[in-house]
N, CA, C and O atoms as a DFTB+ gen file, in Angstrom:
428 C
 N C O
     1  1     -83.314      10.115      82.150
     2  2     -83.288       8.872      82.010
     3  2     -81.737       8.806      81.342
     4  3     -81.183       9.737      80.757
     5  1     -81.057       7.154      81.637
     6  2     -80.001       6.873      81.697
     7  2     -80.332       5.445      81.008
     8  3     -80.968       4.443      81.336
     9  1     -79.583       5.857      79.897
    10  2     -79.467       4.322      78.939
    11  2     -78.602       3.067      79.562
    12  3     -77.413       3.180      79.861
    13  1     -79.012       2.413      79.645
    14  2     -78.749       0.882      81.002
    15  2     -78.245      -0.068      80.094
    16  3     -78.547       0.439      79.014
    17  1     -77.572      -1.299      79.811
    18  2     -77.050      -2.149      79.387
    19  2     -77.391      -3.325      80.750
    20  3     -77.007      -3.590      81.889
    21  1     -78.527      -3.835      79.557
    22  2     -78.589      -5.070      80.390
    23  2     -78.623      -6.767      79.712
    24  3     -79.232      -7.698      80.238
    25  1     -77.999      -6.832      78.736
    26  2     -78.150      -7.998      78.056
    27  2     -76.485      -8.043      76.775
    28  3     -76.257      -6.999      76.164
    29  1     -75.970      -8.704      76.647
    30  2     -75.078      -9.062      75.842
    31  2     -75.480     -10.622      74.918
    32  3     -75.630     -11.635      75.602
    33  1     -75.555     -10.673      74.159
    34  2     -75.368     -12.175      73.383
    35  2     -74.479     -12.238      71.899
    36  3     -74.579     -11.596      70.853
    37  1     -73.352     -13.594      72.455
    38  2     -72.938     -13.496      70.639
    39  2     -73.508     -14.480      70.083
    40  3     -74.006     -15.580      70.322
    41  1     -73.174     -13.384      68.844
    42  2     -74.074     -14.255      67.554
    43  2     -72.922     -14.423      66.885
    44  3     -71.874     -13.782      66.816
    45  1     -73.401     -15.598      66.318
    46  2     -72.313     -17.091      64.918
    47  2     -72.259     -16.124      63.900
    48  3     -71.293     -16.290      63.155
    49  1     -73.307     -14.732      63.495
    50  2     -73.438     -14.238      62.520
    51  2     -73.742     -13.067      62.302
    52  3     -74.785     -12.875      62.928
    53  1     -73.333     -11.803      61.577
    54  2     -73.188     -10.805      61.802
    55  2     -74.680     -10.210      61.184
    56  3     -75.467     -10.987      60.643
    57  1     -74.856      -9.344      61.268
    58  2     -76.643      -8.464      60.592
    59  2     -76.114      -8.215      58.940
    60  3     -75.117      -7.590      58.578
    61  1     -76.767      -8.667      58.394
    62  2     -77.075      -8.291      56.418
    63  2     -78.235      -8.230      56.285
    64  3     -79.137      -8.251      57.124
    65  1     -78.254      -8.137      54.992
    66  2     -79.778      -7.320      54.601
    67  2     -81.035      -8.605      54.955
    68  3     -82.178      -8.343      55.332
    69  1     -80.499      -9.976      54.730
    70  2     -81.848     -11.735      54.733
    71  2     -81.451     -11.244      56.101
    72  3     -82.482     -10.824      56.625
    73  1     -80.367     -11.097      56.966
    74  2     -80.998     -11.427      58.161
    75  2     -81.712     -10.348      59.082
    76  3     -81.791     -10.490      60.302
    77  1     -82.121      -9.480      58.534
    78  2     -82.938      -8.147      59.014
    79  2     -84.065      -8.526      58.266
    80  3     -85.182      -8.699      58.753
    81  1     -83.951      -8.576      57.811
    82  2     -85.762      -9.291      57.406
    83  2     -86.021     -10.541      58.053
    84  3     -87.183     -10.672      58.437
    85  1     -85.334     -11.380      58.246
    86  2     -85.900     -12.452      58.940
    87  2     -86.018     -11.936      61.115
    88  3     -86.656     -12.443      62.038
    89  1     -85.066     -10.783      61.045
    90  2     -85.543     -10.649      62.602
    91  2     -86.885     -10.081      62.608
    92  3     -87.892     -10.522      63.160
    93  1     -86.699      -8.780      61.735
    94  2     -88.407      -8.239      61.063
    95  2     -89.086      -9.263      61.330
    96  3     -89.385      -9.694      62.444
    97  1     -89.362      -9.701      60.245
    98  2     -90.627     -11.144      60.678
    99  2     -90.617     -11.958      61.689
   100  3     -91.700     -12.279      62.178
   101  1     -89.271     -12.528      62.285
   102  2     -90.077     -12.753      63.702
   103  2     -90.076     -11.926      64.989
   104  3     -90.127     -12.300      66.160
   105  1     -89.997     -10.589      64.410
   106  2     -90.354     -10.136      65.511
   107  2     -91.842     -10.010      65.765
   108  3     -92.429      -9.943      66.845
   109  1     -92.407      -9.988      64.310
   110  2     -94.194      -9.993      64.138
   111  2     -94.446     -10.768      64.788
   112  3     -95.001     -10.615      65.876
   113  1     -93.908     -12.415      64.013
   114  2     -94.208     -13.359      64.444
   115  2     -94.496     -13.725      66.335
   116  3     -95.233     -14.414      67.039
   117  1     -93.443     -12.811      66.463
   118  2     -93.616     -13.416      68.023
   119  2     -94.484     -12.217      69.013
   120  3     -95.020     -12.452      70.096
   121  1     -94.442     -11.031      68.367
   122  2     -95.017      -9.958      68.801
   123  2     -96.273     -10.182      69.897
   124  3     -96.411      -9.222      70.654
   125  1     -97.171     -11.246      70.095
   126  2     -97.914     -11.800      70.835
   127  2     -97.527     -12.168      72.267
   128  3     -98.350     -12.356      73.163
   129  1     -95.974     -12.267      72.427
   130  2     -96.033     -12.471      73.519
   131  2     -95.503     -11.262      74.403
   132  3     -95.001     -11.484      75.505
   133  1     -95.619     -10.063      73.926
   134  2     -94.957      -8.760      74.818
   135  2     -96.221      -8.822      75.617
   136  3     -97.272      -9.372      75.288
   137  1     -95.959      -8.185      76.696
   138  2     -97.330      -8.204      77.658
   139  2     -97.837      -6.664      77.080
   140  3     -98.586      -6.166      77.920
   141  1     -97.641      -5.746      75.860
   142  2     -97.980      -5.031      75.814
   143  2     -97.506      -3.957      74.357
   144  3     -96.340      -3.745      74.025
   145  1     -98.488      -3.510      73.799
   146  2     -98.121      -2.749      72.991
   147  2     -97.091      -2.239      72.371
   148  3     -96.749      -1.192      72.920
   149  1     -96.043      -2.681      70.915
   150  2     -94.752      -1.897      71.013
   151  2     -94.700      -1.715      69.869
   152  3     -95.384      -2.342      69.060
   153  1     -93.945      -0.893      69.598
   154  2     -93.628      -0.196      67.896
   155  2     -91.761      -0.207      67.481
   156  3     -91.090       0.533      68.201
   157  1     -91.344      -0.640      66.885
   158  2     -89.753      -0.846      65.960
   159  2     -89.430      -0.350      64.984
   160  3     -90.024      -0.301      63.907
   161  1     -88.266       0.141      65.344
   162  2     -87.525       0.427      63.758
   163  2     -86.090       0.984      64.142
   164  3     -85.584       1.401      65.184
   165  1     -85.605       0.783      62.667
   166  2     -84.235       0.640      63.135
   167  2     -83.782       2.720      62.762
   168  3     -84.189       3.700      62.139
   169  1     -82.636       2.236      63.750
   170  2     -82.003       3.629      63.777
   171  2     -81.213       4.283      61.920
   172  3     -80.565       3.452      61.283
   173  1     -81.370       5.497      61.416
   174  2     -80.858       5.627      60.880
   175  2     -79.013       5.557      60.833
   176  3     -78.184       5.844      61.696
   177  1     -78.841       4.978      59.242
   178  2     -77.328       4.512      59.350
   179  2     -76.786       4.085      60.747
   180  3     -75.915       4.553      61.481
   181  1     -77.622       3.033      60.838
   182  2     -76.528       2.294      62.185
   183  2     -77.184       1.818      62.508
   184  3     -78.380       2.109      62.508
   185  1     -76.342       0.272      63.190
   186  2     -77.346      -1.040      63.237
   187  2     -77.721      -1.381      64.460
   188  3     -77.298      -2.299      65.163
   189  1     -78.889      -0.253      64.767
   190  2     -79.735      -0.281      66.106
   191  2     -80.833      -0.505      65.887
   192  3     -81.258       0.215      64.984
   193  1     -81.888      -1.503      66.469
   194  2     -82.888      -1.885      66.306
   195  2     -83.526      -0.967      67.917
   196  3     -83.119      -1.229      69.049
   197  1     -84.628       0.145      67.559
   198  2     -85.275       0.080      68.523
   199  2     -86.476      -0.367      68.927
   200  3     -87.279      -0.514      68.005
   201  1     -86.850      -0.622      69.972
   202  2     -88.219      -1.284      70.364
   203  2     -88.936      -0.542      71.340
   204  3     -88.487      -0.669      72.480
   205  1     -90.175       0.382      71.179
   206  2     -90.137       0.521      72.375
   207  2     -91.228       0.862      72.934
   208  3     -91.974       1.782      72.600
   209  1     -91.390      -0.174      74.151
   210  2     -92.491      -0.428      75.039
   211  2     -92.984       0.259      75.979
   212  3     -92.470       0.055      77.079
   213  1     -94.197       1.365      75.908
   214  2     -93.836       2.395      76.699
   215  2     -94.173       2.030      78.427
   216  3     -94.989       1.193      78.812
   217  1     -93.235       2.976      79.374
   218  2     -91.912       4.266      78.748
   219  2     -90.862       3.787      78.066
   220  3     -90.372       4.618      77.301
   221  1     -90.187       2.404      78.080
   222  2     -88.987       2.171      77.689
   223  2     -88.878       2.082      76.220
   224  3     -89.569       1.584      75.331
   225  1     -87.539       2.876      76.286
   226  2     -87.091       2.149      73.926
   227  2     -85.807       1.299      75.322
   228  3     -85.113       1.511      76.316
   229  1     -86.441      -0.059      73.994
   230  2     -84.521      -0.847      73.999
   231  2     -85.023      -0.911      73.086
   232  3     -86.098      -1.053      72.503
   233  1     -82.947      -0.634      72.959
   234  2     -82.183      -0.546      71.953
   235  2     -81.547      -1.649      72.040
   236  3     -81.012      -2.140      73.034
   237  1     -81.649      -2.289      70.310
   238  2     -80.494      -3.977      69.998
   239  2     -79.769      -3.338      69.110
   240  3     -80.070      -2.971      67.974
   241  1     -78.429      -3.189      69.923
   242  2     -76.950      -2.798      68.790
   243  2     -76.415      -4.124      68.265
   244  3     -76.276      -5.128      68.963
   245  1     -76.103      -4.024      66.857
   246  2     -75.809      -5.268      66.332
   247  2     -74.477      -5.104      65.979
   248  3     -74.137      -4.267      65.143
   249  1     -73.405      -6.110      66.760
   250  2     -71.810      -5.714      66.713
   251  2     -71.958      -6.987      65.471
   252  3     -72.897      -7.655      65.039
   253  1     -70.692      -6.910      65.225
   254  2     -69.960      -7.956      64.680
   255  2     -70.165      -9.210      64.914
   256  3     -70.739      -9.892      64.064
   257  1     -69.684      -9.823      66.259
   258  2     -69.860     -10.685      66.854
   259  2     -70.725     -10.819      67.568
   260  3     -70.804     -12.001      67.903
   261  1     -71.695     -10.023      68.148
   262  2     -72.500      -9.901      69.376
   263  2     -73.697      -8.653      69.130
   264  3     -73.760      -7.704      68.348
   265  1     -74.651      -9.208      70.282
   266  2     -75.523      -8.245      70.502
   267  2     -75.760      -7.561      71.504
   268  3     -76.136      -8.321      72.396
   269  1     -75.737      -6.348      71.895
   270  2     -76.367      -5.472      72.965
   271  2     -77.462      -5.005      73.183
   272  3     -77.876      -4.173      72.375
   273  1     -78.107      -5.285      74.065
   274  2     -79.269      -4.430      74.682
   275  2     -79.182      -3.749      75.686
   276  3     -78.889      -3.921      76.869
   277  1     -79.550      -2.760      74.894
   278  2     -79.839      -1.444      75.994
   279  2     -81.443      -0.940      76.349
   280  3     -82.401      -1.062      75.585
   281  1     -81.463      -0.371      77.655
   282  2     -82.650       0.090      78.151
   283  2     -82.996       1.562      78.590
   284  3     -82.407       1.887      79.621
   285  1     -83.573       2.245      78.209
   286  2     -83.629       3.889      78.383
   287  2     -85.376       3.639      79.142
   288  3     -86.387       3.124      78.663
   289  1     -85.139       4.189      80.318
   290  2     -86.555       4.487      80.871
   291  2     -86.351       4.981      82.401
   292  3     -85.514       4.605      83.221
   293  1     -87.590       6.139      82.550
   294  2     -87.725       6.680      83.827
   295  2     -87.448       5.532      84.936
   296  3     -87.123       4.425      84.506
   297  1     -87.559       5.732      86.404
   298  2     -86.685       5.112      87.197
   299  2     -87.789       4.518      88.063
   300  3     -87.720       3.539      88.807
   301  1     -88.811       5.309      87.812
   302  2     -90.071       4.120      88.351
   303  2     -90.093       3.518      87.189
   304  3     -90.159       2.394      87.688
   305  1     -90.095       3.321      86.143
   306  2     -90.931       1.886      85.467
   307  2     -89.380       1.103      85.700
   308  3     -89.688      -0.081      85.835
   309  1     -88.151       1.192      85.789
   310  2     -86.471       0.437      86.041
   311  2     -87.569      -0.294      87.115
   312  3     -88.099      -1.386      86.914
   313  1     -87.809       0.688      88.464
   314  2     -88.259      -0.823      89.293
   315  2     -89.242      -2.079      89.482
   316  3     -89.291      -3.006      90.290
   317  1     -89.999      -1.691      88.376
   318  2     -90.852      -2.422      87.970
   319  2     -90.205      -3.412      86.668
   320  3     -90.963      -4.035      85.925
   321  1     -89.220      -3.438      86.571
   322  2     -88.288      -4.748      85.730
   323  2     -87.886      -5.219      86.638
   324  3     -86.943      -4.753      87.276
   325  1     -88.661      -6.535      86.998
   326  2     -87.897      -7.560      87.856
   327  2     -87.034      -9.022      87.403
   328  3     -87.164      -9.747      86.417
   329  1     -86.466      -9.066      88.129
   330  2     -85.587     -10.567      87.584
   331  2     -86.714     -10.962      86.656
   332  3     -86.694     -10.793      85.437
   333  1     -87.629     -11.468      87.302
   334  2     -88.421     -12.721      85.930
   335  2     -88.972     -11.837      85.185
   336  3     -89.756     -12.360      84.393
   337  1     -88.886     -10.455      85.072
   338  2     -89.246      -9.797      83.933
   339  2     -87.696      -9.649      82.921
   340  3     -87.688     -10.218      81.830
   341  1     -86.993      -9.206      83.178
   342  2     -85.559      -9.251      82.321
   343  2     -85.607     -11.015      82.243
   344  3     -86.445     -11.272      81.380
   345  1     -85.253     -11.822      82.593
   346  2     -85.183     -13.309      82.371
   347  2     -86.684     -13.709      80.919
   348  3     -86.296     -14.497      80.056
   349  1     -87.859     -13.300      80.784
   350  2     -88.566     -13.141      80.004
   351  2     -87.981     -12.784      78.756
   352  3     -87.881     -13.505      77.763
   353  1     -87.522     -11.351      78.925
   354  2     -87.291     -10.205      78.057
   355  2     -85.804     -11.477      77.100
   356  3     -85.666     -11.979      75.985
   357  1     -85.178     -11.462      78.167
   358  2     -83.536     -12.091      77.596
   359  2     -84.291     -13.703      76.455
   360  3     -83.972     -14.195      75.372
   361  1     -85.224     -13.961      77.357
   362  2     -85.531     -15.664      76.281
   363  2     -85.729     -15.482      74.968
   364  3     -85.244     -16.045      73.988
   365  1     -87.020     -14.050      75.160
   366  2     -87.931     -13.946      74.073
   367  2     -86.471     -13.335      72.597
   368  3     -86.232     -13.639      71.428
   369  1     -86.019     -12.597      73.397
   370  2     -84.530     -12.038      72.547
   371  2     -84.111     -12.648      71.938
   372  3     -84.096     -12.434      70.726
   373  1     -83.533     -13.769      72.532
   374  2     -82.614     -14.934      71.976
   375  2     -83.215     -15.865      71.458
   376  3     -82.368     -16.718      71.193
   377  1     -84.355     -16.253      71.110
   378  2     -85.534     -17.174      70.503
   379  2     -85.484     -16.247      69.525
   380  3     -84.957     -16.842      68.585
   381  1     -85.764     -14.934      69.125
   382  2     -86.196     -14.174      67.831
   383  2     -84.862     -13.741      67.719
   384  3     -84.957     -13.375      66.547
   385  1     -83.619     -13.479      68.030
   386  2     -81.932     -14.017      67.144
   387  2     -81.724     -15.356      66.523
   388  3     -80.975     -15.419      65.548
   389  1     -82.399     -16.616      67.049
   390  2     -81.735     -18.174      66.765
   391  2     -82.342     -18.295      65.727
   392  3     -81.685     -18.664      64.753
   393  1     -84.001     -17.997      65.534
   394  2     -85.209     -17.973      64.410
   395  2     -85.129     -17.333      63.656
   396  3     -85.856     -17.599      62.698
   397  1     -84.147     -15.956      63.515
   398  2     -83.477     -14.851      62.845
   399  2     -81.723     -15.320      62.076
   400  3     -80.938     -14.717      61.344
   401  1     -81.728     -16.657      62.717
   402  2     -80.121     -17.408      62.400
   403  2     -78.181     -16.579      62.545
   404  3     -77.101     -16.794      61.996
   405  1     -78.817     -15.418      63.832
   406  2     -77.944     -15.295      64.113
   407  2     -76.854     -15.755      64.978
   408  3     -75.677     -15.406      65.073
   409  1     -77.778     -16.896      65.763
   410  2     -77.177     -17.879      66.636
   411  2     -78.133     -18.682      66.210
   412  3     -79.317     -18.547      65.904
   413  1     -76.689     -20.322      66.292
   414  2     -76.938     -21.732      65.765
   415  2     -78.095     -22.215      66.480
   416  3     -78.226     -21.997      67.684
   417  1     -78.968     -22.880      65.779
   418  2     -79.889     -23.782      66.672
   419  2     -79.897     -24.307      67.851
   420  3     -80.772     -24.413      68.710
   421  1     -78.994     -24.570      67.797
   422  2     -78.941     -25.600      68.704
   423  2     -78.447     -25.128      70.192
   424  3     -77.341     -24.594      70.277
   425  1     -79.309     -25.327      71.460
   426  2     -78.859     -23.777      72.454
   427  2     -77.363     -24.287      73.162
   428  3     -76.740     -23.527      73.903
């Protein structure tokens, strides 16, 4: 399985403890929008959030001025990752970033 970058979001504010807590709260709040159950957790000693939606591992890497989104999944699972599903994931991640104040409230 190969790690593949699928999105990059410019952010207005970097990750800090307050935004990390807000992000986790917004993930929980928006969990019902996910088509499948998932788990999430932070990589130890790194600003990388892992979201596990079987069989995919979505990595959300927080840099100072942007957030990069990567996916690692078997080839058969990537085939089902259609443009429509990618767009839905992009909107969901962008919503959570806005609600957690990484991106200004105005689109």
